[in-house]
Amino acid sequence: MPVAPPLTRGPADQVAVRRTNLGVVLRHLRHGGPSSRAGVAAATGLNKATVSSLVGELVERGLLVERGALHRGTVGRPGQEVALAGGGTAGVGVEVNVGYVAAVVLDLGGRVVHAARTPLDVPRAGVDAALDEAARLVDGACAAAAAAGARPVGATVAVPGLVEQAEGRVAYAPNLRWADVPVLDALDRRLGGSVRRGLPLGVDNEANLAALAEAAVAGPDGAAHLLHLTGEVGVGAGLVVDGRLLRGAAGFGGEVGHMPLDPAGDLCGCGRRGCWETLVGLAALLRAAADPGDPVRDPSLDLEARLALLARRADAGDARTAEALARVGTALGVGASILVNVLNPRLVVLGGYFAALGEHLMPPLLDELRVRVVAPGAGGARVVRSTLGLTAAARGGAQVALDAVLDDPTLVTAPAGSGTVLTLDEEDHR
Amino acid sequence: MPVAPPLTRGPADQVAVRRTNLGVVLRHLRHGGPSSRAGVAAATGLNKATVSSLVGELVERGLLVERGALHRGTVGRPGQEVALAGGGTAGVGVEVNVGYVAAVVLDLGGRVVHAARTPLDVPRAGVDAALDEAARLVDGACAAAAAAGARPVGATVAVPGLVEQAEGRVAYAPNLRWADVPVLDALDRRLGGSVRRGLPLGVDNEANLAALAEAAVAGPDGAAHLLHLTGEVGVGAGLVVDGRLLRGAAGFGGEVGHMPLDPAGDLCGCGRRGCWETLVGLAALLRAAADPGDPVRDPSLDLEARLALLARRADAGDARTAEALARVGTALGVGASILVNVLNPRLVVLGGYFAALGEHLMPPLLDELRVRVVAPGAGGARVVRSTLGLTAAARGGAQVALDAVLDDPTLVTAPAGSGTVLTLDEEDHR
C-alpha cells in the first residue's frame, strides 16, 4: 500500500492510511484533471482495486463525479472517466484589515464563487463591530456558496498580526489596535456555533494566507520558494520555503515591518527609528507624495482610487510624485534585499499597494536587488506584481479551509439525498 | 509496507522501498538505542519479517551488531538485541576558512574520532595551497578513521561562501578571495580519484554545515527551528527551519553579512555602507577594542589567544574593551532581531568569536532582542553559545557524509572478510 501513516506512530492504522489515500486520489484529480481509474492507479502507485474503492467513496461523498466513457482507441471495453466535482464544495476566507472586512468563496475547482468587501475603519470601530461584520460576511458567503450549489466546508479568518493558531486567538495586531482577541470563540458565538453546524473555523496571519494564495497561482517554478510582500499601513510578509509556509517555532515568523534600516530615520509607531515600515508603509508614501488636504491623503476616499490618482500623476510627469515613488521603491529594494539574501526565493510577489503602484516601484527596487543581493543575478529571484489584488488573503483563507478536505476527504459527508453511487460494473475498470 | 517511494513516481519501486526501510531501521537504532527486532517492528510500523530481513542486511553491511540476549521477563524465548555498530563507520568533514584548514572524523555513533587543524592564511596562500592542505587533512582523517576501526564513507568540505552544490563548485567566497573554484574536481584529483576509491566528496556552505552540527547537539526542543550565527571576518548564518536546512531556491539562502543597517555607517568590503559585517565582524571589534600594534590586532598570533586576552581585559574592567564589546553586542542584537522576527527560531546559537566572547556580548544582545522582536518574549527564542567551538562546520560536514549512509545504507558494502551474518534461527525473532 503506497501511503502510510508516519513511521513513529507504530503499526499501520488502516483508517489513517485510507484517509490519506482518499486525499491522494482527490489531489491527483484536482491537479491532473479528469482521468480513468487505471490512469489514477498508474499515476499514484495505488493498485487498481484500491483506486476503484477510493473513487467510489469520493463519488459518494460528492467530491468526484463519473462521466462519459473514454474512447481513446483502447482495446476492450472503454473505461469511465472520473473528475473533480469542483463546484460542489467550497471554502470561505474572511479578511479583517485596517480599512475593510472582506470575504471570498473559493470552490474545490479553484473558482471564486463569491467575493464581498465592506469598508470599515477597523481600529476605530473596535473589535466587536469588526467581528460583527466578519460574521455577517461569513453568513453571506455560506448563502452564496449554497446558491451556487456548493457546500461550505470551513472558514478561515485572515488578520494582520501575530496569531496563536491553536488557541484561535490574535495575540497582537498593532495596526488594528487589537491585543489578545479570542477571534474564533467570538466569531463562533456570533455564528450560532458554526463548528457544531459543520463549518470549522480557523484564524491565521493575513500575510501567510496571501502567500499561500500567491503560491497556488504561481505555477510550479515559483510556488516552492516564494516571498510575498504586502504594502498596507504596515508591511506584511508571507514566506514559502520548500513548498511550505515558514511559520517558525511558535508561529510568529514572517515579521518584517520593523527591520531597523536607519538609526537616524523617522520615528516608528513601535517607538524606534528607521523601521522598514516608516520608509515603505502607505503613510510614508502619501506624506512624501502630497500635502495634507490633497485627495490622495484623504482617508475617507477609497484607497484604490487614491492610488490610481497617484499613478496618473506619476505618468503625467509630476516631479514630487515621481520622487516619492522612487524613494519608496529604493527603500523597498533595500529591505527586500535582506529577505532575498536570507531566503533566496525564486519569486518575489508584490501585493497590496506595492502591486497597485508596481510599475513605478519596480525599477528602483530591481536596481537595489541587483547591487545588494550577494548571489549573482539576485540569486535567480524574479519580482512580479500580485494579480490577486486585495482578495489574496481571503482567498488564501478559503484555500486553507479546502486543504483540510484534501488532507482528509472524510470530513465531507455524503450530500443529503444522495444514494449509493458505487456502480455494479465497477470491477470492469480495475 | 509502511514506507513508499514518492507518489508521483508511479508504481512502487521495491528496491527504493527497501533502501528507505533500511535507513528507517538504522536511524531508529541510532536515535533510540539498542532494541530487539520486535521492538524495532513496533516502533517503526514495519512488520517483523521485514525487520528481520532488514536487520540481517544491516548486520552484513557492518552497520549493526547483534548482541547478548534480552532478559526482561518476556514470556518465551529471549530475543537477541541489535545495536548500531557506531564505531565501524565514519564521516569526514573538512573546513577551509580564512585562517585555517581543519578536519574532523565523526563516527556513526556521534563520537569525534579525530580532529586536526592547520593554521593557514588562506586568502594569501591561494586556492592551490589551501586545497593541497585540505587533501592532506582528508588523507590523515581517513588514516585516523582506519586506525580506529572505522570505514570512512564520505567527506564534505565546508567553505564560507556561495556554493553550487550540484557542480561541487564555490561560486564566490569573498573572505577567502575565491571566485568560481571547482573544489570537488580539484580535491578529487589531489586524492587520486577519491570517488573511485569509494569516498564520495561534497562541498557546502560552512554556516549551513555548522548549523546542522549545532542542531544535532541541540536536543529535540531547539533542533527544528535553529538560527546559527558565526562571528569571523564576516558573519555566517545557518538556518534550520522545520528541521531542515533553509537553502533557498538555488542554494544561496542564509546570506546575512550585508544586511544594510545604517546608511551613514562604515564602508564595507562590498562597496556599500553600514552592512552588519562592518558592525559585528571581527575587524570591527578589534579596531574598536585596541590600537594598531596591540597584540589583539596582531594577525600572526593565534585568534583564540587574542580573544582570551580581550575577555581578560573586559573582566578586569578595561573601559575601552568593555565599550567595544557592548557596541558589538548591541549591533549583534539589532541584526539578530531581524532574523528572529523573520524566522521565529526556538534557539539562536552563537558560534565563532561570538561564542568565545559570548559572556560579554550576550547582555546587550538580549536587551535588543527584548525590545525589537515583535512577538512577546522574543518569540520564545533562547540564545546560547556554541559548545562545538571552531569544529562545528567540519563536524557538520562529517555528519552530512554520514547522513548519506542513513538515507541509503546500501552505499556501504560488507566489510572485507565478513561472512554472511544472516543466522539460521532468524525466524525465531519474527
PDB file of C-alpha atoms in Angstrom, chain B residues 166-267:
ATOM      1  CA  ALA B 166      25.476  20.074  -7.695  1.00  0.00           C
ATOM      2  CA  GLU B 167      28.574  21.262  -9.542  1.00  0.00           C
ATOM      3  CA  GLY B 168      30.841  20.910  -6.493  1.00  0.00           C
ATOM      4  CA  ARG B 169      31.961  24.449  -7.058  1.00  0.00           C
ATOM      5  CA  VAL B 170      32.428  27.548  -4.897  1.00  0.00           C
ATOM      6  CA  ALA B 171      30.866  30.411  -6.838  1.00  0.00           C
ATOM      7  CA  TYR B 172      32.100  33.193  -4.584  1.00  0.00           C
ATOM      8  CA  ALA B 173      33.849  33.273  -1.216  1.00  0.00           C
ATOM      9  CA  PRO B 174      34.896  36.903  -0.762  1.00  0.00           C
ATOM     10  CA  ASN B 175      36.694  36.417   2.554  1.00  0.00           C
ATOM     11  CA  LEU B 176      38.838  33.639   1.044  1.00  0.00           C
ATOM     12  CA  ARG B 177      39.213  35.689  -2.166  1.00  0.00           C
ATOM     13  CA  TRP B 178      37.900  32.686  -4.083  1.00  0.00           C
ATOM     14  CA  ALA B 179      35.693  33.001  -7.158  1.00  0.00           C
ATOM     15  CA  ASP B 180      34.450  30.121  -9.267  1.00  0.00           C
ATOM     16  CA  VAL B 181      36.646  27.410  -7.753  1.00  0.00           C
ATOM     17  CA  PRO B 182      35.846  23.783  -8.790  1.00  0.00           C
ATOM     18  CA  VAL B 183      36.630  22.487  -5.299  1.00  0.00           C
ATOM     19  CA  LEU B 184      35.492  18.906  -5.732  1.00  0.00           C
ATOM     20  CA  ASP B 185      37.271  18.240  -9.009  1.00  0.00           C
ATOM     21  CA  ALA B 186      40.451  19.795  -7.659  1.00  0.00           C
ATOM     22  CA  LEU B 187      40.287  17.825  -4.428  1.00  0.00           C
ATOM     23  CA  ASP B 188      39.423  14.580  -6.191  1.00  0.00           C
ATOM     24  CA  ARG B 189      42.489  14.968  -8.388  1.00  0.00           C
ATOM     25  CA  ARG B 190      44.682  15.523  -5.347  1.00  0.00           C
ATOM     26  CA  LEU B 191      43.215  12.491  -3.621  1.00  0.00           C
ATOM     27  CA  GLY B 192      43.893  10.278  -6.635  1.00  0.00           C
ATOM     28  CA  GLY B 193      40.254   9.837  -7.625  1.00  0.00           C
ATOM     29  CA  SER B 194      38.661   9.527  -4.213  1.00  0.00           C
ATOM     30  CA  VAL B 195      35.200   8.982  -5.673  1.00  0.00           C
ATOM     31  CA  ARG B 196      36.562   5.919  -7.474  1.00  0.00           C
ATOM     32  CA  ARG B 197      38.045   4.793  -4.168  1.00  0.00           C
ATOM     33  CA  GLY B 198      34.590   4.816  -2.582  1.00  0.00           C
ATOM     34  CA  LEU B 199      34.903   8.123  -0.755  1.00  0.00           C
ATOM     35  CA  PRO B 200      32.274  10.417  -2.279  1.00  0.00           C
ATOM     36  CA  LEU B 201      33.072  14.118  -1.830  1.00  0.00           C
ATOM     37  CA  GLY B 202      30.720  17.033  -1.233  1.00  0.00           C
ATOM     38  CA  VAL B 203      31.053  20.773  -0.688  1.00  0.00           C
ATOM     39  CA  ASP B 204      28.686  23.024   1.206  1.00  0.00           C
ATOM     40  CA  ASN B 205      28.466  26.387   2.851  1.00  0.00           C
ATOM     41  CA  GLU B 206      30.281  26.481   6.173  1.00  0.00           C
ATOM     42  CA  ALA B 207      27.440  28.174   8.054  1.00  0.00           C
ATOM     43  CA  ASN B 208      24.937  25.590   6.801  1.00  0.00           C
ATOM     44  CA  LEU B 209      27.132  22.748   7.979  1.00  0.00           C
ATOM     45  CA  ALA B 210      27.776  24.392  11.345  1.00  0.00           C
ATOM     46  CA  ALA B 211      24.011  24.833  11.806  1.00  0.00           C
ATOM     47  CA  LEU B 212      23.470  21.124  11.114  1.00  0.00           C
ATOM     48  CA  ALA B 213      26.106  20.234  13.696  1.00  0.00           C
ATOM     49  CA  GLU B 214      24.502  22.552  16.250  1.00  0.00           C
ATOM     50  CA  ALA B 215      21.043  21.119  15.532  1.00  0.00           C
ATOM     51  CA  ALA B 216      22.404  17.618  16.102  1.00  0.00           C
ATOM     52  CA  VAL B 217      23.529  18.520  19.611  1.00  0.00           C
ATOM     53  CA  ALA B 218      20.676  20.931  20.413  1.00  0.00           C
ATOM     54  CA  GLY B 219      18.194  18.354  21.652  1.00  0.00           C
ATOM     55  CA  PRO B 220      14.633  17.962  20.396  1.00  0.00           C
ATOM     56  CA  ASP B 221      13.491  21.391  21.592  1.00  0.00           C
ATOM     57  CA  GLY B 222      15.888  23.532  19.603  1.00  0.00           C
ATOM     58  CA  ALA B 223      16.760  21.276  16.700  1.00  0.00           C
ATOM     59  CA  ALA B 224      13.766  22.025  14.493  1.00  0.00           C
ATOM     60  CA  HIS B 225      13.988  25.822  14.469  1.00  0.00           C
ATOM     61  CA  LEU B 226      17.548  26.988  14.905  1.00  0.00           C
ATOM     62  CA  LEU B 227      19.486  30.048  13.849  1.00  0.00           C
ATOM     63  CA  HIS B 228      23.244  29.716  13.969  1.00  0.00           C
ATOM     64  CA  LEU B 229      25.308  32.901  13.782  1.00  0.00           C
ATOM     65  CA  THR B 230      29.065  32.645  13.387  1.00  0.00           C
ATOM     66  CA  GLY B 231      31.336  35.574  14.013  1.00  0.00           C
ATOM     67  CA  GLU B 232      34.517  35.571  11.945  1.00  0.00           C
ATOM     68  CA  VAL B 233      35.911  38.071   9.478  1.00  0.00           C
ATOM     69  CA  GLY B 234      32.330  38.088   8.184  1.00  0.00           C
ATOM     70  CA  VAL B 235      29.113  36.875   9.755  1.00  0.00           C
ATOM     71  CA  GLY B 236      27.789  33.483   8.705  1.00  0.00           C
ATOM     72  CA  ALA B 237      24.268  32.237   9.278  1.00  0.00           C
ATOM     73  CA  GLY B 238      22.867  28.738   9.059  1.00  0.00           C
ATOM     74  CA  LEU B 239      19.106  28.425   9.278  1.00  0.00           C
ATOM     75  CA  VAL B 240      17.244  25.302  10.272  1.00  0.00           C
ATOM     76  CA  VAL B 241      13.502  25.595   9.623  1.00  0.00           C
ATOM     77  CA  ASP B 242      11.046  22.800  10.402  1.00  0.00           C
ATOM     78  CA  GLY B 243      14.010  20.510  10.978  1.00  0.00           C
ATOM     79  CA  ARG B 244      15.597  21.160   7.606  1.00  0.00           C
ATOM     80  CA  LEU B 245      18.317  23.456   6.373  1.00  0.00           C
ATOM     81  CA  LEU B 246      16.887  26.516   4.629  1.00  0.00           C
ATOM     82  CA  ARG B 247      18.888  26.624   1.416  1.00  0.00           C
ATOM     83  CA  GLY B 248      16.527  28.605  -0.791  1.00  0.00           C
ATOM     84  CA  ALA B 249      15.614  28.116  -4.426  1.00  0.00           C
ATOM     85  CA  ALA B 250      19.180  27.995  -5.754  1.00  0.00           C
ATOM     86  CA  GLY B 251      21.106  27.131  -2.581  1.00  0.00           C
ATOM     87  CA  PHE B 252      22.100  30.733  -1.858  1.00  0.00           C
ATOM     88  CA  GLY B 253      19.974  31.282   1.273  1.00  0.00           C
ATOM     89  CA  GLY B 254      21.330  32.294   4.672  1.00  0.00           C
ATOM     90  CA  GLU B 255      23.392  35.257   3.488  1.00  0.00           C
ATOM     91  CA  VAL B 256      23.242  37.814   6.322  1.00  0.00           C
ATOM     92  CA  GLY B 257      26.554  39.692   6.400  1.00  0.00           C
ATOM     93  CA  HIS B 258      25.390  42.564   4.204  1.00  0.00           C
ATOM     94  CA  MET B 259      22.129  43.486   5.874  1.00  0.00           C
ATOM     95  CA  PRO B 260      22.135  47.285   5.464  1.00  0.00           C
ATOM     96  CA  LEU B 261      21.653  48.623   8.978  1.00  0.00           C
ATOM     97  CA  ASP B 262      22.983  52.157   8.694  1.00  0.00           C
ATOM     98  CA  PRO B 263      23.160  54.306   5.539  1.00  0.00           C
ATOM     99  CA  ALA B 264      25.679  56.545   7.360  1.00  0.00           C
ATOM    100  CA  GLY B 265      27.775  53.628   8.602  1.00  0.00           C
ATOM    101  CA  ASP B 266      31.311  52.485   7.774  1.00  0.00           C
ATOM    102  CA  LEU B 267      32.265  51.449   4.276  1.00  0.00           C
TER     103      LEU B 267
END
